[in-house]
Coordinates of C-alpha atoms in Angstrom, one line a residue:
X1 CA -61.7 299.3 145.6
X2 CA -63.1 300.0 149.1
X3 CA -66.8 300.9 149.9
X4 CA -65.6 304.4 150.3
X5 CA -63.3 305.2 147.2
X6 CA -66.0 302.9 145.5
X7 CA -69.1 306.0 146.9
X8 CA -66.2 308.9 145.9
X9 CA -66.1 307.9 142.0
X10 CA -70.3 307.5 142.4
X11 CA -70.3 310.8 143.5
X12 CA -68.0 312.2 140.6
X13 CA -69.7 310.3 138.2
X14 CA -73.2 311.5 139.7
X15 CA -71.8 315.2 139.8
X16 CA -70.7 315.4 135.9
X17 CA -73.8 314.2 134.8
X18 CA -75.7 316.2 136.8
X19 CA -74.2 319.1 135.3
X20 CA -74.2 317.9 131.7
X21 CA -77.9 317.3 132.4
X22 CA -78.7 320.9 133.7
X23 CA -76.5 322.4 131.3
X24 CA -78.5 320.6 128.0
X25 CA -81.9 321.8 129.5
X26 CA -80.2 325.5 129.6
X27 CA -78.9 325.5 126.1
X28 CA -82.4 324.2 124.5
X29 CA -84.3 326.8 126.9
X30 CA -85.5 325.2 130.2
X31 CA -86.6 327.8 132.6
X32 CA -84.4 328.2 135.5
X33 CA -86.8 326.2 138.3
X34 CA -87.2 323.5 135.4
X35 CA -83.1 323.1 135.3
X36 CA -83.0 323.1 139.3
X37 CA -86.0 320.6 139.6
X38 CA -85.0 318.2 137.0
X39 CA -80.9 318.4 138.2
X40 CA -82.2 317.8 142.3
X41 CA -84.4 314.8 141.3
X42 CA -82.1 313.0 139.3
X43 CA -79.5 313.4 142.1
X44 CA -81.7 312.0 144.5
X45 CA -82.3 309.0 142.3
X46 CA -78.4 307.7 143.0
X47 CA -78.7 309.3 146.5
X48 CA -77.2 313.0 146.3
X49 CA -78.6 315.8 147.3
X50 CA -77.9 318.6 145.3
X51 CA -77.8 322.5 145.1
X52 CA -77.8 323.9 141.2
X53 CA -76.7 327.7 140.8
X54 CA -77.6 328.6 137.4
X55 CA -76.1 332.1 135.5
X56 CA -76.9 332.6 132.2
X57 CA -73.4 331.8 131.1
X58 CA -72.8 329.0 133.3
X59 CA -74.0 325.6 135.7
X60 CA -72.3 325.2 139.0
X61 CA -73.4 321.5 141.1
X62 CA -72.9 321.1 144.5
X63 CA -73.4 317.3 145.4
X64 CA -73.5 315.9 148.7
X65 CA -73.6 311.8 149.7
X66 CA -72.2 309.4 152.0
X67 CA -70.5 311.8 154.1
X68 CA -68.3 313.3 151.2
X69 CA -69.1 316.8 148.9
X70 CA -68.8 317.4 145.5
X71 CA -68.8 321.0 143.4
X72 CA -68.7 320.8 140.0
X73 CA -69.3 323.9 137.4
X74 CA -70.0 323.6 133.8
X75 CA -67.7 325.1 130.6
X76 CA -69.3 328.2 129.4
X77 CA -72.5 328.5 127.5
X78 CA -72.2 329.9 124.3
X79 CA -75.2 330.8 123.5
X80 CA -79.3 329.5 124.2
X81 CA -81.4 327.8 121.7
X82 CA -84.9 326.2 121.9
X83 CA -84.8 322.7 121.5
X84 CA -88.1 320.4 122.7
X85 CA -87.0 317.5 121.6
X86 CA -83.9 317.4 123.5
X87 CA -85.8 318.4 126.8
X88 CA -88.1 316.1 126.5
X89 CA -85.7 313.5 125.9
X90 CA -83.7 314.6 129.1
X91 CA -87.3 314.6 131.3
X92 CA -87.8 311.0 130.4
X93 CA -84.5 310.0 131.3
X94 CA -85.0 311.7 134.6
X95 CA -88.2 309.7 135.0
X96 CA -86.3 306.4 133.8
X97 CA -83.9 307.5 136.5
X98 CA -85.7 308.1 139.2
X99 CA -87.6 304.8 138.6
X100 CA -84.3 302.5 138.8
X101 CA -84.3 302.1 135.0
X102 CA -81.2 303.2 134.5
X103 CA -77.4 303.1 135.3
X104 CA -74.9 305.8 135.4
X105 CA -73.2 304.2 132.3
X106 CA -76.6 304.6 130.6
X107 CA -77.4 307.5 131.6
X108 CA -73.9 308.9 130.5
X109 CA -75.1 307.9 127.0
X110 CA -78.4 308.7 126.7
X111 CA -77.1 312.1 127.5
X112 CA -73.8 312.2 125.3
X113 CA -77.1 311.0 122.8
X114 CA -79.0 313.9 123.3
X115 CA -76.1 316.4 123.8
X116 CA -74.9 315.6 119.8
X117 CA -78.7 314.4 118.7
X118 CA -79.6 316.4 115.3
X119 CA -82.7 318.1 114.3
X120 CA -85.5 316.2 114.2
X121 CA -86.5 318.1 110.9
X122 CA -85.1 319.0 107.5
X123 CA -83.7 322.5 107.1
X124 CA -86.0 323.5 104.4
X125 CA -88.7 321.8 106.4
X126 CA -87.9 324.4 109.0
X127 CA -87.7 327.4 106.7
X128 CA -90.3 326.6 104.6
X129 CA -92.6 326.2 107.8
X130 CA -91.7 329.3 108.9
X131 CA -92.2 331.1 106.0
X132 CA -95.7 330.0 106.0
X133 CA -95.7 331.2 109.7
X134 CA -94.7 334.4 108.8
X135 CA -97.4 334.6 105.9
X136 CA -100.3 333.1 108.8
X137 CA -99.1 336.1 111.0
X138 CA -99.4 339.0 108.5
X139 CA -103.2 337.7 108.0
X140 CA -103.5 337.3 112.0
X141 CA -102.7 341.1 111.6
X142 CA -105.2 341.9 109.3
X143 CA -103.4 341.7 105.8
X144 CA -104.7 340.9 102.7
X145 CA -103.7 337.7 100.5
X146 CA -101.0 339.5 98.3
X147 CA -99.6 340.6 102.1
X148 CA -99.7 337.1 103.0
X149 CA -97.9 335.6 100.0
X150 CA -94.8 338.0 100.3
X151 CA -94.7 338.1 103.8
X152 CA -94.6 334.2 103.7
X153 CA -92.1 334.6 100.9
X154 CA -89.3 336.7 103.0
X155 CA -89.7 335.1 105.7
X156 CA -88.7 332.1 103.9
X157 CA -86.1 333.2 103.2
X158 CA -85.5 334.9 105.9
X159 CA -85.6 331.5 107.7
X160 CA -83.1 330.0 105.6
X161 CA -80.6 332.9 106.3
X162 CA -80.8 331.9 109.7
X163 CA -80.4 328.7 109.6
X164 CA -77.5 328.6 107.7
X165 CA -75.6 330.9 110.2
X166 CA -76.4 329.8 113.0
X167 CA -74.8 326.2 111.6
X168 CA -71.7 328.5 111.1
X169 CA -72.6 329.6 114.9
X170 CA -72.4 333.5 113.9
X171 CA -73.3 335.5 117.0
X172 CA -76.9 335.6 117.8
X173 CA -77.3 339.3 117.6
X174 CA -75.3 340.0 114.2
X175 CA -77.7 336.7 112.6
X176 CA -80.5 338.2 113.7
X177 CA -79.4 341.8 112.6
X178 CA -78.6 340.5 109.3
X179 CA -81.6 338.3 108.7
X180 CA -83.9 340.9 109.3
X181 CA -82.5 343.1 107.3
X182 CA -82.8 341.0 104.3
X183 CA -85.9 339.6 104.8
X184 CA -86.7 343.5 105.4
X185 CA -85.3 344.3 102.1
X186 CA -87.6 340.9 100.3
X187 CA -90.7 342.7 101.8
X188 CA -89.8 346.0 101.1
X189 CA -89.5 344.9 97.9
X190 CA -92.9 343.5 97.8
X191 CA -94.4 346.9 99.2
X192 CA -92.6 348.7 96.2
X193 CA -94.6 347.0 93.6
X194 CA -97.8 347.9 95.7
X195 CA -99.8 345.4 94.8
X196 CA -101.8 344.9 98.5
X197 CA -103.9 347.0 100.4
X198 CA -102.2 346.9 103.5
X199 CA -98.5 347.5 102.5
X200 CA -96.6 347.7 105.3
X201 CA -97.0 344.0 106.6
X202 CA -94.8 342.3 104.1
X203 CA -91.8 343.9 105.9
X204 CA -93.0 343.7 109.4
X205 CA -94.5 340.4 109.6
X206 CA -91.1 338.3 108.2
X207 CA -89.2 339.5 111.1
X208 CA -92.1 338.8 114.0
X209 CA -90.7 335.2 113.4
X210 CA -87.1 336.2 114.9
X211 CA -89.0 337.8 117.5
X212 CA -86.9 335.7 121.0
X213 CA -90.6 334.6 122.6
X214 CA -89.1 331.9 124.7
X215 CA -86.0 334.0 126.0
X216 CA -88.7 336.8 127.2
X217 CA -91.1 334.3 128.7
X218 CA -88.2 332.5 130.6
X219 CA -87.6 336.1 132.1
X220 CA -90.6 336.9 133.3
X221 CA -90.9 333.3 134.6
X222 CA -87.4 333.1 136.5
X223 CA -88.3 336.4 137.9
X224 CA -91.8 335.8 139.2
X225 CA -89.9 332.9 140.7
X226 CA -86.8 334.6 142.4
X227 CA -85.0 333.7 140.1
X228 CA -84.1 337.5 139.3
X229 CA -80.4 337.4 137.8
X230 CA -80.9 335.7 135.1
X231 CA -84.3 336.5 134.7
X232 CA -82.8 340.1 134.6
X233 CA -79.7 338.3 131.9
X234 CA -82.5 336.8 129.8
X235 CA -84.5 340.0 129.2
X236 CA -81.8 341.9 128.9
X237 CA -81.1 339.1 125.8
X238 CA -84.2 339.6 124.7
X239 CA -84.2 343.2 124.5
X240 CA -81.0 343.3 123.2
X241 CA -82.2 340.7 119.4
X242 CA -85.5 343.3 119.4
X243 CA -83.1 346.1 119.0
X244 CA -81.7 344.1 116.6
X245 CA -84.3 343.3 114.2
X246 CA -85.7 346.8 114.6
X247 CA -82.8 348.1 113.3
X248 CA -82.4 345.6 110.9
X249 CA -85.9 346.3 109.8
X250 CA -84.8 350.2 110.1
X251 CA -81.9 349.6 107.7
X252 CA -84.5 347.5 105.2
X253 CA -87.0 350.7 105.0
X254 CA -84.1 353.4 104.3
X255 CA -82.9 351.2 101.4
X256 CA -86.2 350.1 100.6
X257 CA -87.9 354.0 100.7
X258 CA -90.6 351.9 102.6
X259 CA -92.3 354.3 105.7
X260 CA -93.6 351.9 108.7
X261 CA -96.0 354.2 110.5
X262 CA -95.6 354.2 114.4
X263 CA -99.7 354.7 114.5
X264 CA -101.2 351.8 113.2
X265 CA -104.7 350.7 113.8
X266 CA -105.3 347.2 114.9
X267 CA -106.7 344.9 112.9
X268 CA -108.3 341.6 113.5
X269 CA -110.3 338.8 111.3
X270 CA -112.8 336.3 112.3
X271 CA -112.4 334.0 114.9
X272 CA -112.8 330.6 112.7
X273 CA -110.5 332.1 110.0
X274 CA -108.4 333.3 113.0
X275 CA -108.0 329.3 114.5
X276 CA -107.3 328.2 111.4
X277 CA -104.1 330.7 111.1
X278 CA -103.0 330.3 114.4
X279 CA -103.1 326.9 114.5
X280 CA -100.7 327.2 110.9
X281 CA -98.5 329.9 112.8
X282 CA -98.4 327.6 116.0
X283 CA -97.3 324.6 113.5
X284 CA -94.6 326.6 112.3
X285 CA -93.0 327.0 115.3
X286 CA -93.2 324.2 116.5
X287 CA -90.7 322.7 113.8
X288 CA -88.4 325.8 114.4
X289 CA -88.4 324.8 118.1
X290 CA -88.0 320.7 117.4
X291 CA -91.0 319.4 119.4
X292 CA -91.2 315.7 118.6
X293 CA -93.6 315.2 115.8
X294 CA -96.1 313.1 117.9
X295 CA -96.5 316.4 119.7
X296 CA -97.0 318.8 117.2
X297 CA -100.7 318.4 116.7
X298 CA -100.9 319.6 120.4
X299 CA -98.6 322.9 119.5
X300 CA -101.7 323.6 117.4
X301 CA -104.3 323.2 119.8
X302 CA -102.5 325.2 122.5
X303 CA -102.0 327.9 119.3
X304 CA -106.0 328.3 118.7
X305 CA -106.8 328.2 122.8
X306 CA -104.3 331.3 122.9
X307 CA -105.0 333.2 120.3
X308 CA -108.4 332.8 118.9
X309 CA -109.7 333.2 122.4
X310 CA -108.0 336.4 122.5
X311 CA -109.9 337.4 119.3
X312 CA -112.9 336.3 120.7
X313 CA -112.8 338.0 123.6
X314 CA -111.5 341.2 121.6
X315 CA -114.8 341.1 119.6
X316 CA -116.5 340.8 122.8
X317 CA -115.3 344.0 123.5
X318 CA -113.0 342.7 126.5
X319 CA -109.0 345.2 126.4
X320 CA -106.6 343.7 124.3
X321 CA -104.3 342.9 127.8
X322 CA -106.9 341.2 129.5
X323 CA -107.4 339.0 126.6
X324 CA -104.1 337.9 126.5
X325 CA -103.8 337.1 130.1
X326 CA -106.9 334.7 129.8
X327 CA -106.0 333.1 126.1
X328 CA -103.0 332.7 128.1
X329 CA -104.0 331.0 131.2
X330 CA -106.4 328.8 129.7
X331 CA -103.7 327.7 127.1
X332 CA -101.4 326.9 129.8
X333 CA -103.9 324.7 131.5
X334 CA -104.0 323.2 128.8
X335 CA -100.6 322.6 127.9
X336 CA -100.5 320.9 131.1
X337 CA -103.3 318.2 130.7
X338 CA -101.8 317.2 127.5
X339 CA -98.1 317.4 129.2
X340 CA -99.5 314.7 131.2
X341 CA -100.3 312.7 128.1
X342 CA -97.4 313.1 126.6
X343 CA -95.1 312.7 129.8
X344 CA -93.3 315.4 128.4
X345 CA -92.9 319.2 129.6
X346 CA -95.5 321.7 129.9
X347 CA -93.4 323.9 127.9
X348 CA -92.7 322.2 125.0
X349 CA -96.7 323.1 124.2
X350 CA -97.0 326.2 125.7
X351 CA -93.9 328.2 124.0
X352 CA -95.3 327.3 120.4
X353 CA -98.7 328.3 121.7
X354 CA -97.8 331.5 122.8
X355 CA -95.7 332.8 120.7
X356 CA -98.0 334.2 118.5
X357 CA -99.5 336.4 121.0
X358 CA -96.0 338.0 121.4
X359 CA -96.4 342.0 120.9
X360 CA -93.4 341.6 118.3
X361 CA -95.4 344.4 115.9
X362 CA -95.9 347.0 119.2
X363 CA -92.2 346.6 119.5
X364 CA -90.5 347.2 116.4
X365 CA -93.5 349.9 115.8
X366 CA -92.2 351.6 119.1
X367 CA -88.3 351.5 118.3
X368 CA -89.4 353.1 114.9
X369 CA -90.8 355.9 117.3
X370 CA -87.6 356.3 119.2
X371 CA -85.4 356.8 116.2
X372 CA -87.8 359.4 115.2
X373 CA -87.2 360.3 118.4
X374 CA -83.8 360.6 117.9
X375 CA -83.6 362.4 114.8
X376 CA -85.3 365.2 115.9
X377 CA -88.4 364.9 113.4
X378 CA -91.4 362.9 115.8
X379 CA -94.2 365.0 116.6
X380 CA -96.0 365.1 120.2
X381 CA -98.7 362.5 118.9
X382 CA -95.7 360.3 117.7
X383 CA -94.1 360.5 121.7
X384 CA -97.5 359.5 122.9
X385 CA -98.2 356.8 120.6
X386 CA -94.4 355.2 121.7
X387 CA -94.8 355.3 124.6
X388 CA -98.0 353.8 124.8
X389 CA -96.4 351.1 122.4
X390 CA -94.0 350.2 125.0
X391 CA -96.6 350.0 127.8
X392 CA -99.1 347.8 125.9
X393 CA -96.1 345.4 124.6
X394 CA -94.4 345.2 128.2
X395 CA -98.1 344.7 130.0
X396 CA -98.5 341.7 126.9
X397 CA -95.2 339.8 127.6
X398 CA -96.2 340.0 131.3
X399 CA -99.8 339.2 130.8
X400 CA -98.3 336.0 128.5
X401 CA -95.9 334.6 131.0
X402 CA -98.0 335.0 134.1
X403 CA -100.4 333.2 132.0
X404 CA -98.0 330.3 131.4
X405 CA -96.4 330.4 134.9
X406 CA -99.7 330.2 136.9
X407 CA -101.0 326.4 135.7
X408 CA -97.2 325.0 136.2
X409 CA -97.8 327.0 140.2
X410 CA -100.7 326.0 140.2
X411 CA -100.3 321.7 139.1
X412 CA -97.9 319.9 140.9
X413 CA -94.8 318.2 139.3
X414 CA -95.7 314.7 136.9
X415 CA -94.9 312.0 139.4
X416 CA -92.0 309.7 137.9
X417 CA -93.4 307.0 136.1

């Protein structure tokens, strides 16, 4: 084969993995500039430039090297997950890459590797995690013991639902849909036997684990970095499984006779008892997400910097959005020095860490408001108290991602190792 045909098949070879390499860090829920960043470095390492347009249904790779182009674009996604332990494994073997560790032979299977790699946990690992995620999070909110156990219970079970069809890959919105509804319908039940003092939180709490933290982060994200299509496409996502559950939920408190009020006091506990259920809450979701389990400790930490700090400062009298924004910032610095450690991605740390903090209750609370809204029977104080609803939940998401985007601005890339 001559020197040139012999740099043609390098750059085919360099192009396809390329784009099987930005595409798995899309489907387990990279940000966009993470995708580009990670796709343009491993290029250079065989000597290829590269320009990455990334959709939200799609990867297209434009490779140039030794005089010749390549354009290469990617099958269709079908759908995005979170997945940690499959970007992490794809970081390192851009490091390995990039440090003349690897061939393209090895490379092709450490991807193919990663591509078809399993979950690190057990199913019921993951739903039984999550059920006690969803039981930490109704206490976060202020609910009694009886709230916690059935809370904890549906969303359980809840978990499981899910689970199970999204092995059967049922669309995303219908699972969702579906799942809350149950779980909705496992917590109404619990409400019915009222047997807590703060009823409501058996229902609502099961489905703030459902609640699509790292699609709405990834927004805000890609669009405070220009990335604004699919920043717009991922919000839009987002929006789109909130309705979901909050109609799901809807459907639950119809068959259940179950009233969620759209004016709800907030609630909070102490700070130490608050750590301790964030750092449970934080634990949870990091199985669901698949961070390796040598990094799961750190999902905890990140979880009590985020959200006990915003207690704190909420005792201290400092606004609820404020509070987030700082929890958030100084989580995200955090998740970076132990990134560092780790050699693994900022965000693998920071999602779990955050996710608590989402304003899943001030959503589902202000839907509730619009179909009452809709049906003609919401009062003036019910308008105001949506509306503010949606502010304070919008202004929280923003005040979260800022919070995560400014560290990873702020600290440069991890040089390759």
């Amino acid at each position: 084969m001559s020197e040139h045909a012999a740099q043609a098949a390098q750059l085919d070879t360099v192009a396809h993995l390329a784009l099987l390499l930005g595409r798995i860090l899309l489907v387990n829920g990279s940000d966009t500039e993470q995708v580009q960043l990670s796709v343009v470095r491993f290029a250079k390492a065989f000597d290829a430039d590269a320009n990455l347009l990334v959709t939200y249904e799609a990867v297209l790779v434009t490779l140039a090297g030794g005089g010749q182009i390549r354009t290469k674009i990617g099958h269709r996604v079908p759908g995005m997950g979170v997945g940690m332990t499959a970007i992490a494994a794809a970081n390192r073997l851009v490091d390995d890459a990039c440090a003349g560790r690897l061939r393209l032979d090895e490379v092709q299977a450490a991807l193919d590797a990663i591509e078809h790699g399993v979950s690190t946990y057990a199913p019921w690992l993951v739903a039984a995690a999550l059920g006690v995620t969803a039981g930490c999070l109704s206490r976060l909110f202020g609910g009694d013991l009886l709230a916690c156990l059935a809370a904890g219970l549906a969303g359980g079970v809840g978990a499981w639902m899910r689970l199970q069809f999204v092995s059967r890959h049922v669309n995303p919105v219908v699972t969702v849909f579906v799942v809350a509804l149950l779980s909705g319908i496992v917590g109404g039940a619990a409400v019915r036997l009222a047997v807590s003092s703060t009823p409501t939180l058996p229902l609502i709490a099961p489905a703030m684990i459902l609640v699509p933290g790292v699609p709405l982060i990834n927004g805000i994200l890609d669009m405070i970095r220009n990335h604004v299509t699919i920043g717009m496409s991922r919000l839009g996502f987002a929006a789109l499984i909130v309705l979901a559950i909050a109609l799901g939920l809807f459907g639950a408190t119809q068959l259940t006779n179950v009233v969620v009020p759209v004016n709800s006091p907030a609630s909070t506990i102490g700070v130490v008892e608050d750590a301790l259920f964030s750092a449970l809450a934080a634990g949870g979701f990091a199985l669901s997400f698949n961070v390796p389990p040598r990094m799961a400790w750190a999902c905890g930490v990140c979880g009590v910097a985020s959200h006990s700090l915003r207690t704190l400062l909420y005792h201290l009298g400092v606004d609820l959005i404020a509070g987030t924004l700082i929890g958030a910032l100084v989580m995200g610095f955090l998740a970076q020095i132990l990134a560092h450690r780790f050699r693994a991605p900022a965000v693998a740390l920071a999602f779990p860490g955050v996710v608590a903090m989402i304003p899943g209750s001030y959503a589902f609370r202000a839907v509730f408001g619009i179909l009452q809204v809709a049906q003609g029977v919401a009062t003036t104080a019910t308008v105001t108290e949506t509306l503010s609803l949606l502010a304070t939940a919008g202004l929280m998401v923003g005040a979260i991602a800022v919070g995560v985007a400014t560290p990873a601005l702020l600290i440069p890339p991890r040089a390759s190792k």
